[in-house]
XYZ file of C-alpha atoms in Angstrom:
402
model
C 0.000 0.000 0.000
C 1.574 3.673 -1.004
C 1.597 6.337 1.291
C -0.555 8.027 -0.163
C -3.492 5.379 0.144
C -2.633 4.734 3.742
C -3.116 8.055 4.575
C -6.477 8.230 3.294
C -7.483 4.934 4.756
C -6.014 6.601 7.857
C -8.207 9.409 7.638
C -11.417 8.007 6.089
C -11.085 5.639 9.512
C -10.324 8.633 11.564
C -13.440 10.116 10.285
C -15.888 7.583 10.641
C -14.542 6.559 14.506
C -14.447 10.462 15.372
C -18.301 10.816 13.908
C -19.325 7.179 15.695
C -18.233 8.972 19.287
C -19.974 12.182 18.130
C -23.089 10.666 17.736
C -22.794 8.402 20.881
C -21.895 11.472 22.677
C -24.880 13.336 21.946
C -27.566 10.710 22.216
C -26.074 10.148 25.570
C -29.389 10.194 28.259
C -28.776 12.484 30.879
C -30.960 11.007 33.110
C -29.414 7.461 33.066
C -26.672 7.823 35.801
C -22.557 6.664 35.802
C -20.199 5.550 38.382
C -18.974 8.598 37.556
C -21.856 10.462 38.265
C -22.112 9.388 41.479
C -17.879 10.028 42.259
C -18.501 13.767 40.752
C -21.642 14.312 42.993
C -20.133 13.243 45.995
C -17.930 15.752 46.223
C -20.695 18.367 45.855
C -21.665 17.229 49.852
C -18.192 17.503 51.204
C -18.176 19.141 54.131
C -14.468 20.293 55.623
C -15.445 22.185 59.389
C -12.361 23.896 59.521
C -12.982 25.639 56.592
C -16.720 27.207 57.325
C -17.575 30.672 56.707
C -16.926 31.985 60.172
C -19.728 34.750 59.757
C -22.299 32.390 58.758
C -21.727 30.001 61.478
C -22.132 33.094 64.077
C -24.962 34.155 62.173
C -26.405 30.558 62.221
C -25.901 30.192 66.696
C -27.844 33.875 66.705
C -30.525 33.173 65.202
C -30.847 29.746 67.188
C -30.267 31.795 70.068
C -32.371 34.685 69.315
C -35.076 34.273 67.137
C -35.508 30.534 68.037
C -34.815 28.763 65.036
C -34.291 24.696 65.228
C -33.272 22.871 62.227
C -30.699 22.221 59.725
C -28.912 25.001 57.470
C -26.691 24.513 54.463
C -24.910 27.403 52.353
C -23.130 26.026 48.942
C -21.167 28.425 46.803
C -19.662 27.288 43.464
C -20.056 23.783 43.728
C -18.571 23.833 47.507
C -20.259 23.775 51.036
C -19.029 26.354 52.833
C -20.936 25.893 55.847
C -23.405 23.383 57.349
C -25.274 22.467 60.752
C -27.719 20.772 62.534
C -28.716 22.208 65.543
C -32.055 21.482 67.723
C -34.403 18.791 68.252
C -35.935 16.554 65.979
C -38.167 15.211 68.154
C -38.272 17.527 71.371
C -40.665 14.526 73.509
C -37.956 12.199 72.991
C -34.975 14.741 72.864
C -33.501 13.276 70.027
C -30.893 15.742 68.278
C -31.234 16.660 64.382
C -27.966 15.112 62.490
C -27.014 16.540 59.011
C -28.477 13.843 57.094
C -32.015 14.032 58.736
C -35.259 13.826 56.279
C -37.372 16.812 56.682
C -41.069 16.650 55.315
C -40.548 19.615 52.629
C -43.757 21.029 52.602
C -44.211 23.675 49.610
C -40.653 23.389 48.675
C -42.318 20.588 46.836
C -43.726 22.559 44.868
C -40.257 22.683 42.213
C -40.211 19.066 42.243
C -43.475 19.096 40.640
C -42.964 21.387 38.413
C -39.812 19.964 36.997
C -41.956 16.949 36.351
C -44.792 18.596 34.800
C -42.220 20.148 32.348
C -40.676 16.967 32.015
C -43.778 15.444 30.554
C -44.322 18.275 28.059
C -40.809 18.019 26.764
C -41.860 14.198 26.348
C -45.199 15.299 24.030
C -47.296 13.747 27.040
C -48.045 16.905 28.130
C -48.890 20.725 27.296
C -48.926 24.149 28.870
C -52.256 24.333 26.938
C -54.013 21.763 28.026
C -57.165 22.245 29.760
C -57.585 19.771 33.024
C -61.069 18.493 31.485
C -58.523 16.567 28.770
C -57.813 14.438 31.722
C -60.391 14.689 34.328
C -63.663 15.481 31.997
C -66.002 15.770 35.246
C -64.052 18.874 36.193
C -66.251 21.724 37.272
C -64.561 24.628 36.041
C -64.025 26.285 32.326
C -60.674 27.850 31.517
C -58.247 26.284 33.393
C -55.154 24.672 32.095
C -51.454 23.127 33.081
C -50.200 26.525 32.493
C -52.383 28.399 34.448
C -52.010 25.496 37.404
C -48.445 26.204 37.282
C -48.459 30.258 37.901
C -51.033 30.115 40.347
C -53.424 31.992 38.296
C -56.290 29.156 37.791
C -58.710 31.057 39.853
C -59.292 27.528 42.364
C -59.893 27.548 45.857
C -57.945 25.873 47.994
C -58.551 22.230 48.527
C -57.004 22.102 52.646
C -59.684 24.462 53.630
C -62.628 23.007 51.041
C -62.521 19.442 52.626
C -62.192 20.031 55.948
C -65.879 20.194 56.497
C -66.683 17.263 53.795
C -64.455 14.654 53.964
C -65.568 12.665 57.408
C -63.464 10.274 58.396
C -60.638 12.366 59.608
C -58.479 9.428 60.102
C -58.842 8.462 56.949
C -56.187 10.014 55.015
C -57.400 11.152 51.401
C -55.724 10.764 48.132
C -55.360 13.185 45.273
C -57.545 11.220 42.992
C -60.236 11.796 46.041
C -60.076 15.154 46.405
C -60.488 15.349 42.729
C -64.169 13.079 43.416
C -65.149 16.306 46.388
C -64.106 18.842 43.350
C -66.245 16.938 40.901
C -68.967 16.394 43.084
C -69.354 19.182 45.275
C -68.066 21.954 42.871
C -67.030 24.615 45.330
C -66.688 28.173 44.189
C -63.844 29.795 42.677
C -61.814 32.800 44.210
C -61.415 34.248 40.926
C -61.881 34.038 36.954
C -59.041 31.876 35.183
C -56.125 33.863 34.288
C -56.938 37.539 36.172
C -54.877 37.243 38.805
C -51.748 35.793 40.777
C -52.846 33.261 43.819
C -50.613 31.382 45.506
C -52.863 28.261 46.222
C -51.875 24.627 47.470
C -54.981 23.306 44.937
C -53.180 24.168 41.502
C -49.966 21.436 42.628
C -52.756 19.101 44.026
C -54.362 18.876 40.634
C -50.873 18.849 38.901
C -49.652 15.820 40.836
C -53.136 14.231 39.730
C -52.212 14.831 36.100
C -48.947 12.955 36.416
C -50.888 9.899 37.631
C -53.241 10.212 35.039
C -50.969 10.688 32.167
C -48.354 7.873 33.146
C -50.491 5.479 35.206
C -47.749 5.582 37.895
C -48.139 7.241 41.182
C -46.915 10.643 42.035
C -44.186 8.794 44.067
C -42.914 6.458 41.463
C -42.928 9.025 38.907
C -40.876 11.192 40.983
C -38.796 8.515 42.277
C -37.905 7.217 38.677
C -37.742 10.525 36.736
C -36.474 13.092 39.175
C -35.034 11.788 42.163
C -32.718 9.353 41.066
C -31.030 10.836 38.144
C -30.377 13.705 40.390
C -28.444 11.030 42.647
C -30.980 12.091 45.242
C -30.745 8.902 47.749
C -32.555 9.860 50.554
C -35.630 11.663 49.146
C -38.880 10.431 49.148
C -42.702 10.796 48.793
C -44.535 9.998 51.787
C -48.463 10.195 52.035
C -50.417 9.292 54.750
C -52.789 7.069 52.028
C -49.689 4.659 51.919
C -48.103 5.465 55.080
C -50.312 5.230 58.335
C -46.932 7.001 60.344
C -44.584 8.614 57.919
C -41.431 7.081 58.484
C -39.149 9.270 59.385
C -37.675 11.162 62.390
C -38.136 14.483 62.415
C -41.201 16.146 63.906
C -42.697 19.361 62.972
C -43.513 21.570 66.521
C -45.758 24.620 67.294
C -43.518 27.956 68.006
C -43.541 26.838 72.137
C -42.731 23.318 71.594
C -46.179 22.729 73.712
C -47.085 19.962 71.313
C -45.898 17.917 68.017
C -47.882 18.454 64.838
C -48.923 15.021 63.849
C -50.014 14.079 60.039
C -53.567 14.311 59.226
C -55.992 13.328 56.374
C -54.118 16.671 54.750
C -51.092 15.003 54.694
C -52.643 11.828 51.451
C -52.916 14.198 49.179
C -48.979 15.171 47.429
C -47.582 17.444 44.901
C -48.263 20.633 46.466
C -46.692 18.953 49.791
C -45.489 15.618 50.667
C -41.483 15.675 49.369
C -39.375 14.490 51.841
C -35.621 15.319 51.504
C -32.165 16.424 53.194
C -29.780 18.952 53.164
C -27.176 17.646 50.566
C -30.013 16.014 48.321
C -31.404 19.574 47.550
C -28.079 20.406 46.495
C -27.905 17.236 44.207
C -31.158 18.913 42.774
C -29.573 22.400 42.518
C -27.036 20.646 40.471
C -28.995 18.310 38.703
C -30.983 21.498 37.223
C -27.519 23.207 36.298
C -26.461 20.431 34.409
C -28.985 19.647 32.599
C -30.214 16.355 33.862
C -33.499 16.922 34.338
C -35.243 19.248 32.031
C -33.186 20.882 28.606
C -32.373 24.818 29.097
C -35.540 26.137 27.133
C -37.639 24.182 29.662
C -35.195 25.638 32.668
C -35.425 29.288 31.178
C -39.268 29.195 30.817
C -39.322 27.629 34.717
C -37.571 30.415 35.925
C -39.196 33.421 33.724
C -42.291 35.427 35.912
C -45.719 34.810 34.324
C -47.462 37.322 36.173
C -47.611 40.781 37.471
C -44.297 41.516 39.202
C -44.730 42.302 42.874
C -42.518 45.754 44.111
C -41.146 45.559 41.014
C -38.709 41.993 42.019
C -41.132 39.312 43.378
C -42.348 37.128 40.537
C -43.561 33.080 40.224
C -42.880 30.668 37.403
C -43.161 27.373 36.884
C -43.296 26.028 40.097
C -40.602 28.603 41.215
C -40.540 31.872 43.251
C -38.429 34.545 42.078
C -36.899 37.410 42.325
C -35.590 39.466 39.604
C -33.065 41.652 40.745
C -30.635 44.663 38.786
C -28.834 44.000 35.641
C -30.734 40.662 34.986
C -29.716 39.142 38.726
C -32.237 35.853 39.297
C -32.601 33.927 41.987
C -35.148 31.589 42.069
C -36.434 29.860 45.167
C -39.085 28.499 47.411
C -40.557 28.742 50.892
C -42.421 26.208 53.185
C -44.801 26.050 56.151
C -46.509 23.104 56.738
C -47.477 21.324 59.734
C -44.643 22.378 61.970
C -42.239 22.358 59.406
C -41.176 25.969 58.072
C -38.311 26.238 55.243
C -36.689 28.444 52.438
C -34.539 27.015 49.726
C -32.593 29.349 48.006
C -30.965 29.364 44.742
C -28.810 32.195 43.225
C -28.754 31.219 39.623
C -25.854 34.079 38.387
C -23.615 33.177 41.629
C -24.712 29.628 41.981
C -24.722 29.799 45.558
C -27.382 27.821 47.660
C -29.055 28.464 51.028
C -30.847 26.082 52.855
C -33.461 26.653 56.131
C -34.972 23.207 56.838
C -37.038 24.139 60.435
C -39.514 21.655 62.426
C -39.815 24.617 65.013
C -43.121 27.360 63.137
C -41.699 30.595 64.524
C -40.498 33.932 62.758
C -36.869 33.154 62.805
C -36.506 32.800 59.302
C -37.908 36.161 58.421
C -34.363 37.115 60.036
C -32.272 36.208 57.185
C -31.440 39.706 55.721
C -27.844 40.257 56.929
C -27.002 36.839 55.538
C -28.108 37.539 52.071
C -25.760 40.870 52.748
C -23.015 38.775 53.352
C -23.504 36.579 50.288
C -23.754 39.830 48.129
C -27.265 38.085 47.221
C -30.989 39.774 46.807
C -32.615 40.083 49.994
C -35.613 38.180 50.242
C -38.120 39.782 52.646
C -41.465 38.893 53.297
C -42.263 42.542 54.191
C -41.670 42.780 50.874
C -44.489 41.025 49.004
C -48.044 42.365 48.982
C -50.796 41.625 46.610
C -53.706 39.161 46.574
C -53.063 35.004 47.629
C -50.684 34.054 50.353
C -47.490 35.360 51.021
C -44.112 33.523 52.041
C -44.362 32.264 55.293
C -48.306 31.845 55.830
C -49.978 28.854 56.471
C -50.994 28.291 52.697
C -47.452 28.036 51.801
């Protein structure tokens, strides 16, 4: 063989090998999880104590201290913990401490979860922003209403926890989303407000969303999530619990009233999941944070439309998307994030999107502590989120809707 025709053997080979790994590269599924995966994400929870942000962890023992607050805290900058703690009781009867790795029922922090896996299912064609909720439950009561619309809080519903307190009668028996949407169907309550007229933050529209996974896969909320979102995030220690399946949730930590006079126990509130009913850790909502970055879950259009406002800003800054609150801050600053209060459980996760830094409030103790974050969001040179500073119709951060 001359030269010359070994050289273009050479590089016809070269060619065809280089375009083989090119396409095998980019029909790789994100989703589907590597050894390596899981080497690369633990680093992400490394946690080295001599190294913590001295300010934080002062910050941290005053406002256990001071304003009261029991639970666990995490703050993450650039893909590195800088400081973390557990510090209270999970269970103040049985004076059992909180650890790091302790599963804290995430109340409306849920909410992103289902979210993610609504948009999942419309990047799949199972799904649509457009679609009305008759397409899938036809005995529906109300006109108007679609996944979109769900999402934003602007459906117009009322709000299912305070609906079926007076109708469902068995109050130990816990109900399921499928049977609150039977009470909707059959009792057809009225509506706070026309479809699409106004922002308000209700715990119905991720009730009904969480229905619409079941219906459109034929899996439970929990399996869905468990398959599609939790474990190609890596996230090992997160689950859906519901009171239909699980007569005691299994798990230690207990929410409290502000005095610690009693524990909140689960109710018939507690079946129904998607709006609530996520139950997760510290360093699994930074496998989420991360899973979002790198694309594992949901592509970037889906990511940018999740974190865009689709209403009516509020001051200006406050603003909800797709299962998302946000703020919108100068020169195009976004941080996107979500509070919880549910049962005796009171949170805020926090995601800078520009900085990537992450904080974490996980609290089984319902007092005001959290609404004492300001000077820590100083030090982070991040937005300060305020709940003084929303106003406007629905619940705000930090009420007992959220």
């Amino acid at each position: 063989m001359t030269y010359q025709k070994f050289f273009v053997v050479a590089a016809l080979a070269t060619f065809l090998f280089t375009s083989c790994s090119s396409s095998s590269k980019d029909t790789i599924d994100p989703t589907i999880r590597t050894e390596n995966d899981d080497k690369t994400d633990s680093l992400l929870i490394v946690y080295k104590p001599e190294k913590e942000d001295k300010f934080i962890a002062d910050f941290v023992q005053n406002l256990h201290k001071k304003y009261g607050f029991n639970g666990n805290v995490l703050v993450a900058k650039e893909g590195k913990i800088i400081y973390q703690r557990a510090i209270g009781w999970a269970n103040y009867l049985h004076r059992d401490s909180l650890k790091i790795n302790s599963e804290f029922e995430l109340a409306s922090v849920t909410k992103p979860f289902t979210g993610t896996a609504i948009m999942q299912l419309v990047e799949k064609g199972k799904l649509s922003l457009k679609d009305d909720v008759k397409k899938f439950y036809p005995n529906f009561p109300y006109e108007g209403i679609n996944i979109k619309l769900l999402l934003t809080h602007r459906s117009g519903m009322m709000n299912y926890v305070y609906f079926t307190d007076g109708i469902w009668k068995d109050k130990k028996k816990p109900m399921s989303n499928q049977d609150v949407m039977r009470l909707i169907e059959e009792h057809k309550p009225p509506r706070y407000a026309k479809p699409d007229t106004r922002f308000h933050y209700n715990n119905s529209n991720y009730m009904v969303l969480a229905a619409i996974i079941e219906k459109v896969t034929g899996k439970t909320y929990a399996d869905y999530m468990m398959e599609n979102v939790f474990i190609p995030a890596g996230m090992k220690n997160t689950h859906v619990y519901s009171t239909t399946v699980y007569p005691k949730i299994p798990v230690d930590v207990i929410g409290h009233d502000r005095t610690w006079r009693y524990s909140v126990v689960q109710n018939f509130l507690d079946g129904p999941v998607g709006d609530k009913g996520i139950y997760s850790t510290l360093h699994d909502l930074v496998l989420f944070d991360n899973a979002l970055h790198k694309g594992r879950l949901l592509k970037k259009a889906s990511l940018d439309s999740s974190y865009t406002g689709h209403n009516k800003p509020i001051n200006g800054h406050f603003n909800y998307g797709y299962g998302w609150r946000l703020f919108e801050g100068d020169k195009g600053r976004k941080v996107a994030y979500h509070t919880g209060w549910w049962h005796g459980f009171r949170h805020i996760y926090v995601r800078d999107l520009d900085k990537k830094i992450v904080v974490i409030f996980l609290g089984n103790l319902t007092n005001g502590s959290l609404l004492h974050l300001d000077d820590l969001y100083k030090h982070l040179k991040m937005p300060i989120i305020r709940k003084g500073a929303y106003s406007g119709s629905g619940s705000i951060p930090g009420s007992d809707e959220d």
